[in-house]
mmCIF file of C-alpha atoms in Angstrom:
data_model
loop_
_atom_site.group_PDB
_atom_site.id
_atom_site.type_symbol
_atom_site.label_atom_id
_atom_site.label_comp_id
_atom_site.label_asym_id
_atom_site.label_seq_id
_atom_site.Cartn_x
_atom_site.Cartn_y
_atom_site.Cartn_z
ATOM 1 C CA MET A 1 193.058 69.038 76.197
ATOM 2 C CA SER A 2 192.036 66.225 78.519
ATOM 3 C CA ASP A 3 188.436 65.070 78.666
ATOM 4 C CA ASP A 4 187.834 66.719 82.044
ATOM 5 C CA ILE A 5 188.979 70.111 80.778
ATOM 6 C CA LEU A 6 186.937 69.640 77.584
ATOM 7 C CA ALA A 7 183.885 69.138 79.760
ATOM 8 C CA LEU A 8 184.673 72.249 81.795
ATOM 9 C CA TRP A 9 185.423 74.392 78.721
ATOM 10 C CA PRO A 10 183.048 73.365 75.900
ATOM 11 C CA LEU A 11 183.182 75.019 72.496
ATOM 12 C CA ALA A 12 181.271 78.286 72.140
ATOM 13 C CA LEU A 13 179.982 80.285 69.175
ATOM 14 C CA ALA A 14 182.588 82.039 67.054
ATOM 15 C CA SER A 15 180.459 85.212 67.240
ATOM 16 C CA GLU A 16 181.506 85.572 70.890
ATOM 17 C CA THR A 17 184.703 87.174 69.589
ATOM 18 C CA ASP A 18 182.889 90.150 68.031
ATOM 19 C CA TRP A 19 183.774 92.310 71.050
ATOM 20 C CA LEU A 20 187.440 91.450 70.635
ATOM 21 C CA ALA A 21 187.279 92.578 67.012
ATOM 22 C CA GLU A 22 185.861 95.916 68.132
ATOM 23 C CA LEU A 23 188.693 96.381 70.633
ATOM 24 C CA ALA A 24 191.321 95.412 68.092
ATOM 25 C CA GLN A 25 189.976 97.971 65.599
ATOM 26 C CA ASN A 26 190.630 100.624 68.249
ATOM 27 C CA ASP A 27 194.065 99.151 68.979
ATOM 28 C CA GLY A 28 192.796 98.461 72.463
ATOM 29 C CA LEU A 29 194.426 95.075 72.831
ATOM 30 C CA THR A 30 197.763 95.411 71.110
ATOM 31 C CA GLY A 31 198.305 99.141 71.661
ATOM 32 C CA TYR A 32 199.111 101.083 74.797
ATOM 33 C CA GLU A 33 195.548 102.309 75.270
ATOM 34 C CA ALA A 34 192.648 100.338 76.724
ATOM 35 C CA PRO A 35 189.450 101.806 75.261
ATOM 36 C CA ALA A 36 186.294 101.099 77.285
ATOM 37 C CA LEU A 37 188.413 99.695 80.129
ATOM 38 C CA PRO A 38 189.955 101.858 82.859
ATOM 39 C CA ASP A 39 193.530 100.591 83.030
ATOM 40 C CA ALA A 40 196.062 98.144 81.584
ATOM 41 C CA ALA A 41 199.370 96.481 82.373
ATOM 42 C CA TRP A 42 201.615 93.852 80.846
ATOM 43 C CA VAL A 43 202.310 90.717 82.857
ATOM 44 C CA LEU A 44 205.829 89.548 81.964
ATOM 45 C CA SER A 45 206.452 85.879 81.332
ATOM 46 C CA GLY A 46 208.895 84.318 83.771
ATOM 47 C CA MET A 47 212.520 83.751 82.915
ATOM 48 C CA TYR A 48 214.990 81.713 84.955
ATOM 49 C CA GLN A 49 218.725 81.620 85.610
ATOM 50 C CA ARG A 50 220.821 78.521 86.119
ATOM 51 C CA GLY A 51 222.056 77.976 89.674
ATOM 52 C CA VAL A 52 225.278 76.243 90.688
ATOM 53 C CA ALA A 53 223.732 72.772 90.919
ATOM 54 C CA ALA A 54 221.063 73.153 88.255
ATOM 55 C CA GLY A 55 220.394 70.248 85.933
ATOM 56 C CA ASP A 56 219.023 70.384 82.428
ATOM 57 C CA SER A 57 215.765 72.277 82.050
ATOM 58 C CA VAL A 58 212.585 70.235 81.863
ATOM 59 C CA ASN A 59 211.436 72.485 79.032
ATOM 60 C CA ASP A 60 212.119 72.255 75.317
ATOM 61 C CA SER A 61 211.497 74.596 72.407
ATOM 62 C CA GLN A 62 207.714 74.369 72.732
ATOM 63 C CA SER A 63 205.684 77.345 73.881
ATOM 64 C CA ARG A 64 204.381 75.904 77.138
ATOM 65 C CA ASN A 65 206.922 76.381 79.914
ATOM 66 C CA GLU A 66 207.073 74.924 83.398
ATOM 67 C CA HIS A 67 209.535 75.903 86.092
ATOM 68 C CA PRO A 68 212.831 74.542 84.631
ATOM 69 C CA GLY A 69 213.521 72.281 87.627
ATOM 70 C CA PRO A 70 215.818 71.990 90.665
ATOM 71 C CA GLY A 71 218.605 74.532 90.834
ATOM 72 C CA TRP A 72 216.952 77.050 88.519
ATOM 73 C CA GLU A 73 216.046 80.404 90.047
ATOM 74 C CA ARG A 74 213.533 83.000 88.938
ATOM 75 C CA LEU A 75 215.249 85.905 87.194
ATOM 76 C CA ARG A 76 213.111 89.003 87.316
ATOM 77 C CA TRP A 77 213.126 91.302 84.303
ATOM 78 C CA ALA A 78 214.001 94.288 86.494
ATOM 79 C CA GLU A 79 216.975 92.421 87.992
ATOM 80 C CA LEU A 80 218.387 91.485 84.590
ATOM 81 C CA ALA A 81 217.805 94.986 83.241
ATOM 82 C CA ALA A 82 219.717 96.522 86.145
ATOM 83 C CA ARG A 83 222.543 93.986 85.773
ATOM 84 C CA ILE A 84 223.216 94.633 82.084
ATOM 85 C CA GLY A 85 222.112 98.262 81.791
ATOM 86 C CA ASP A 86 219.087 97.803 79.524
ATOM 87 C CA PRO A 87 215.562 99.084 80.180
ATOM 88 C CA VAL A 88 213.050 96.453 81.244
ATOM 89 C CA VAL A 89 211.219 96.992 77.952
ATOM 90 C CA PRO A 90 212.795 99.417 75.453
ATOM 91 C CA GLN A 91 210.695 102.408 74.484
ATOM 92 C CA GLY A 92 208.378 101.589 71.615
ATOM 93 C CA LEU A 93 208.548 97.811 72.087
ATOM 94 C CA TYR A 94 206.352 95.215 73.696
ATOM 95 C CA PRO A 95 207.836 92.415 75.837
ATOM 96 C CA CYS A 96 209.588 90.222 73.262
ATOM 97 C CA HIS A 97 212.887 88.698 72.090
ATOM 98 C CA ARG A 98 214.157 92.175 71.186
ATOM 99 C CA CYS A 99 214.372 93.129 74.851
ATOM 100 C CA PHE A 100 217.771 92.960 76.613
ATOM 101 C CA PRO A 101 219.957 93.652 73.557
ATOM 102 C CA SER A 102 223.063 93.884 75.787
ATOM 103 C CA TRP A 103 222.882 90.380 77.259
ATOM 104 C CA LYS A 104 225.715 88.962 75.141
ATOM 105 C CA ARG A 105 228.037 91.881 75.901
ATOM 106 C CA ALA A 106 227.253 91.389 79.583
ATOM 107 C CA GLY A 107 228.888 87.961 79.465
ATOM 108 C CA LEU A 108 225.779 85.828 79.961
ATOM 109 C CA GLY A 109 226.336 82.358 78.549
ATOM 110 C CA PRO A 110 223.788 80.922 76.102
ATOM 111 C CA ASP A 111 222.700 78.270 78.618
ATOM 112 C CA SER A 112 222.759 80.426 81.741
ATOM 113 C CA VAL A 113 219.304 81.924 81.199
ATOM 114 C CA GLU A 114 216.079 80.277 80.113
ATOM 115 C CA TRP A 115 214.269 83.004 78.220
ATOM 116 C CA PRO A 116 210.466 83.275 78.252
ATOM 117 C CA ALA A 117 208.402 81.222 75.855
ATOM 118 C CA GLU A 118 206.758 83.084 72.991
ATOM 119 C CA GLY A 119 202.980 83.180 72.998
ATOM 120 C CA SER A 120 202.435 81.829 76.490
ATOM 121 C CA LEU A 121 203.071 82.717 80.089
ATOM 122 C CA ASP A 122 204.941 80.193 82.199
ATOM 123 C CA ARG A 123 202.769 78.076 84.512
ATOM 124 C CA PRO A 124 203.544 79.884 87.827
ATOM 125 C CA THR A 125 202.771 83.271 86.277
ATOM 126 C CA TRP A 126 199.585 82.016 84.581
ATOM 127 C CA ASP A 127 198.340 80.426 87.805
ATOM 128 C CA GLN A 128 198.951 83.612 89.795
ATOM 129 C CA LEU A 129 197.289 85.745 87.109
ATOM 130 C CA ILE A 130 194.155 83.604 87.338
ATOM 131 C CA ARG A 131 194.194 83.928 91.139
ATOM 132 C CA LEU A 132 194.359 87.725 90.878
ATOM 133 C CA LEU A 133 191.622 87.858 88.233
ATOM 134 C CA THR A 134 189.475 85.709 90.529
ATOM 135 C CA ALA A 135 190.083 87.992 93.503
ATOM 136 C CA HIS A 136 189.029 91.043 91.483
ATOM 137 C CA SER A 137 185.936 89.571 89.822
ATOM 138 C CA PRO A 138 182.609 90.029 91.678
ATOM 139 C CA GLN A 139 181.614 86.408 91.096
ATOM 140 C CA GLY A 140 185.063 85.100 91.996
ATOM 141 C CA PRO A 141 185.725 81.582 90.688
ATOM 142 C CA ASN A 142 182.168 81.400 89.330
ATOM 143 C CA THR A 143 182.807 84.278 86.911
ATOM 144 C CA PRO A 144 181.695 83.086 83.447
ATOM 145 C CA CYS A 145 184.485 83.531 80.921
ATOM 146 C CA LEU A 146 185.336 82.969 77.299
ATOM 147 C CA ALA A 147 188.659 81.797 75.937
ATOM 148 C CA TYR A 148 189.749 82.350 72.344
ATOM 149 C CA TYR A 149 192.628 80.684 70.487
ATOM 150 C CA ASN A 150 193.540 82.436 67.253
ATOM 151 C CA PRO A 151 194.175 80.415 64.064
ATOM 152 C CA ILE A 152 197.943 80.693 64.389
ATOM 153 C CA VAL A 153 198.020 78.785 67.667
ATOM 154 C CA THR A 154 195.304 76.288 66.696
ATOM 155 C CA ARG A 155 197.232 75.524 63.456
ATOM 156 C CA ASP A 156 193.907 75.786 61.648
ATOM 157 C CA PHE A 157 194.458 78.844 59.509
ATOM 158 C CA GLU A 158 190.808 79.125 58.497
ATOM 159 C CA LYS A 159 189.309 79.533 61.961
ATOM 160 C CA GLY A 160 190.102 80.043 65.597
ATOM 161 C CA GLN A 161 188.508 78.345 68.561
ATOM 162 C CA VAL A 162 186.277 79.726 71.316
ATOM 163 C CA ARG A 163 185.508 77.976 74.602
ATOM 164 C CA SER A 164 183.354 78.963 77.560
ATOM 165 C CA GLY A 165 183.874 78.126 81.211
ATOM 166 C CA ARG A 166 184.366 79.302 84.782
ATOM 167 C CA LEU A 167 187.268 81.478 85.851
ATOM 168 C CA GLY A 168 187.890 79.019 88.670
ATOM 169 C CA ASP A 169 188.728 76.379 86.061
ATOM 170 C CA ALA A 170 190.943 78.600 83.904
ATOM 171 C CA GLN A 171 194.265 77.396 85.306
ATOM 172 C CA GLY A 172 193.566 74.074 83.563
ATOM 173 C CA LEU A 173 193.678 75.775 80.161
ATOM 174 C CA PHE A 174 197.461 75.716 80.503
ATOM 175 C CA ASP A 175 197.412 71.958 79.947
ATOM 176 C CA ASN A 176 195.797 71.834 76.524
ATOM 177 C CA PRO A 177 197.769 69.030 74.792
ATOM 178 C CA ASP A 178 196.687 70.172 71.323
ATOM 179 C CA ILE A 179 197.520 73.858 71.747
ATOM 180 C CA LEU A 180 200.804 74.589 73.488
ATOM 181 C CA CYS A 181 199.956 78.222 74.242
ATOM 182 C CA ILE A 182 197.621 79.738 76.793
ATOM 183 C CA PRO A 183 194.480 81.263 75.208
ATOM 184 C CA SER A 184 195.099 84.197 72.900
ATOM 185 C CA ASN A 185 192.331 85.956 74.817
ATOM 186 C CA LEU A 186 190.542 85.262 78.062
ATOM 187 C CA TRP A 187 187.771 87.599 79.175
ATOM 188 C CA ALA A 188 184.873 87.865 81.564
ATOM 189 C CA VAL A 189 181.479 87.574 79.917
ATOM 190 C CA ASP A 190 180.501 90.874 81.574
ATOM 191 C CA ARG A 191 183.486 92.478 79.747
ATOM 192 C CA SER A 192 184.944 93.885 82.949
ATOM 193 C CA TRP A 193 188.432 92.669 81.999
ATOM 194 C CA VAL A 194 190.222 91.042 79.085
ATOM 195 C CA VAL A 195 193.568 89.268 78.734
ATOM 196 C CA PHE A 196 195.565 89.349 75.489
ATOM 197 C CA THR A 197 198.565 87.180 74.565
ATOM 198 C CA ASP A 198 200.185 87.574 71.150
ATOM 199 C CA TYR A 199 201.772 84.425 69.714
ATOM 200 C CA ASP A 200 205.251 85.953 69.463
ATOM 201 C CA LEU A 201 205.453 88.081 72.613
ATOM 202 C CA TRP A 202 206.983 87.409 76.035
ATOM 203 C CA GLY A 203 204.132 88.934 77.991
ATOM 204 C CA THR A 204 200.383 89.176 78.376
ATOM 205 C CA LYS A 205 198.372 92.372 78.388
ATOM 206 C CA VAL A 206 195.611 92.682 80.993
ATOM 207 C CA CYS A 207 192.988 95.421 80.631
ATOM 208 C CA GLY A 208 190.407 96.000 83.335
ATOM 209 C CA PRO A 209 189.580 97.799 86.585
ATOM 210 C CA ARG A 210 192.277 99.995 88.085
ATOM 211 C CA ALA A 211 192.244 97.956 91.312
ATOM 212 C CA LEU A 212 193.068 94.817 89.318
ATOM 213 C CA VAL A 213 195.929 96.493 87.497
ATOM 214 C CA GLU A 214 197.335 97.941 90.718
ATOM 215 C CA ALA A 215 197.216 94.459 92.252
ATOM 216 C CA LEU A 216 199.152 93.064 89.283
ATOM 217 C CA LEU A 217 201.797 95.770 89.605
ATOM 218 C CA ALA A 218 202.189 95.174 93.355
ATOM 219 C CA ASP A 219 202.105 91.377 93.361
ATOM 220 C CA PRO A 220 205.381 89.801 94.585
ATOM 221 C CA GLU A 221 204.946 86.541 92.663
ATOM 222 C CA ILE A 222 204.559 87.928 89.166
ATOM 223 C CA GLU A 223 206.124 90.890 87.386
ATOM 224 C CA ALA A 224 203.982 93.470 85.634
ATOM 225 C CA ILE A 225 204.580 96.915 84.162
ATOM 226 C CA ARG A 226 202.611 99.620 82.450
ATOM 227 C CA LEU A 227 203.677 100.570 78.942
ATOM 228 C CA PRO A 228 205.089 102.696 77.494
ATOM 229 C CA TRP A 229 207.966 102.159 79.906
ATOM 230 C CA THR A 230 209.203 105.547 81.090
ATOM 231 C CA SER A 231 211.402 104.893 84.120
#
């Protein structure tokens, strides 16, 4: 993380994650329910399809993904699902590499689609998520937040990392050079919403006010669904 982002997001006490532990015990983050919070949806990480004149993707096998570059087009999950006859997210699964089991039978070449990165949203989706969180937080960009990186993504298997900062500065967390994933959790200090990203999933769960979740579901720039998927 660059010095300017370090200054904006200083380290915080590890005890700040106690609330997350309480939610996890109730399966509120990883499960379908959202105890103590009114609503929840999964924001799906962006995938892209190769256009006619597309060059090589700017991305590699690391978790942090940019737009692949000129000639690559956004491929929405719903569009791919309709094309190959799979559900957007199969019943009983979360967004992950097990989605779209029919893609090979549908004749998609191995280099025709850039699949989502595990453990991190792509930059355009992350940026838009932060904009929507800002619009639905009473203090807007000045909303005090906490960001937690679990030990798997910090590569320090004895402890995670907690940072504190403003929601208006949260887009910069994407550019942490030491941790190639977005935060495992981002939440408002007032606990009005919380964001959860598992290190091996292709999506991010957002729990919070119903108006926020409805905005996520209706937003044209990102793709979000409620789970379990039933239609």
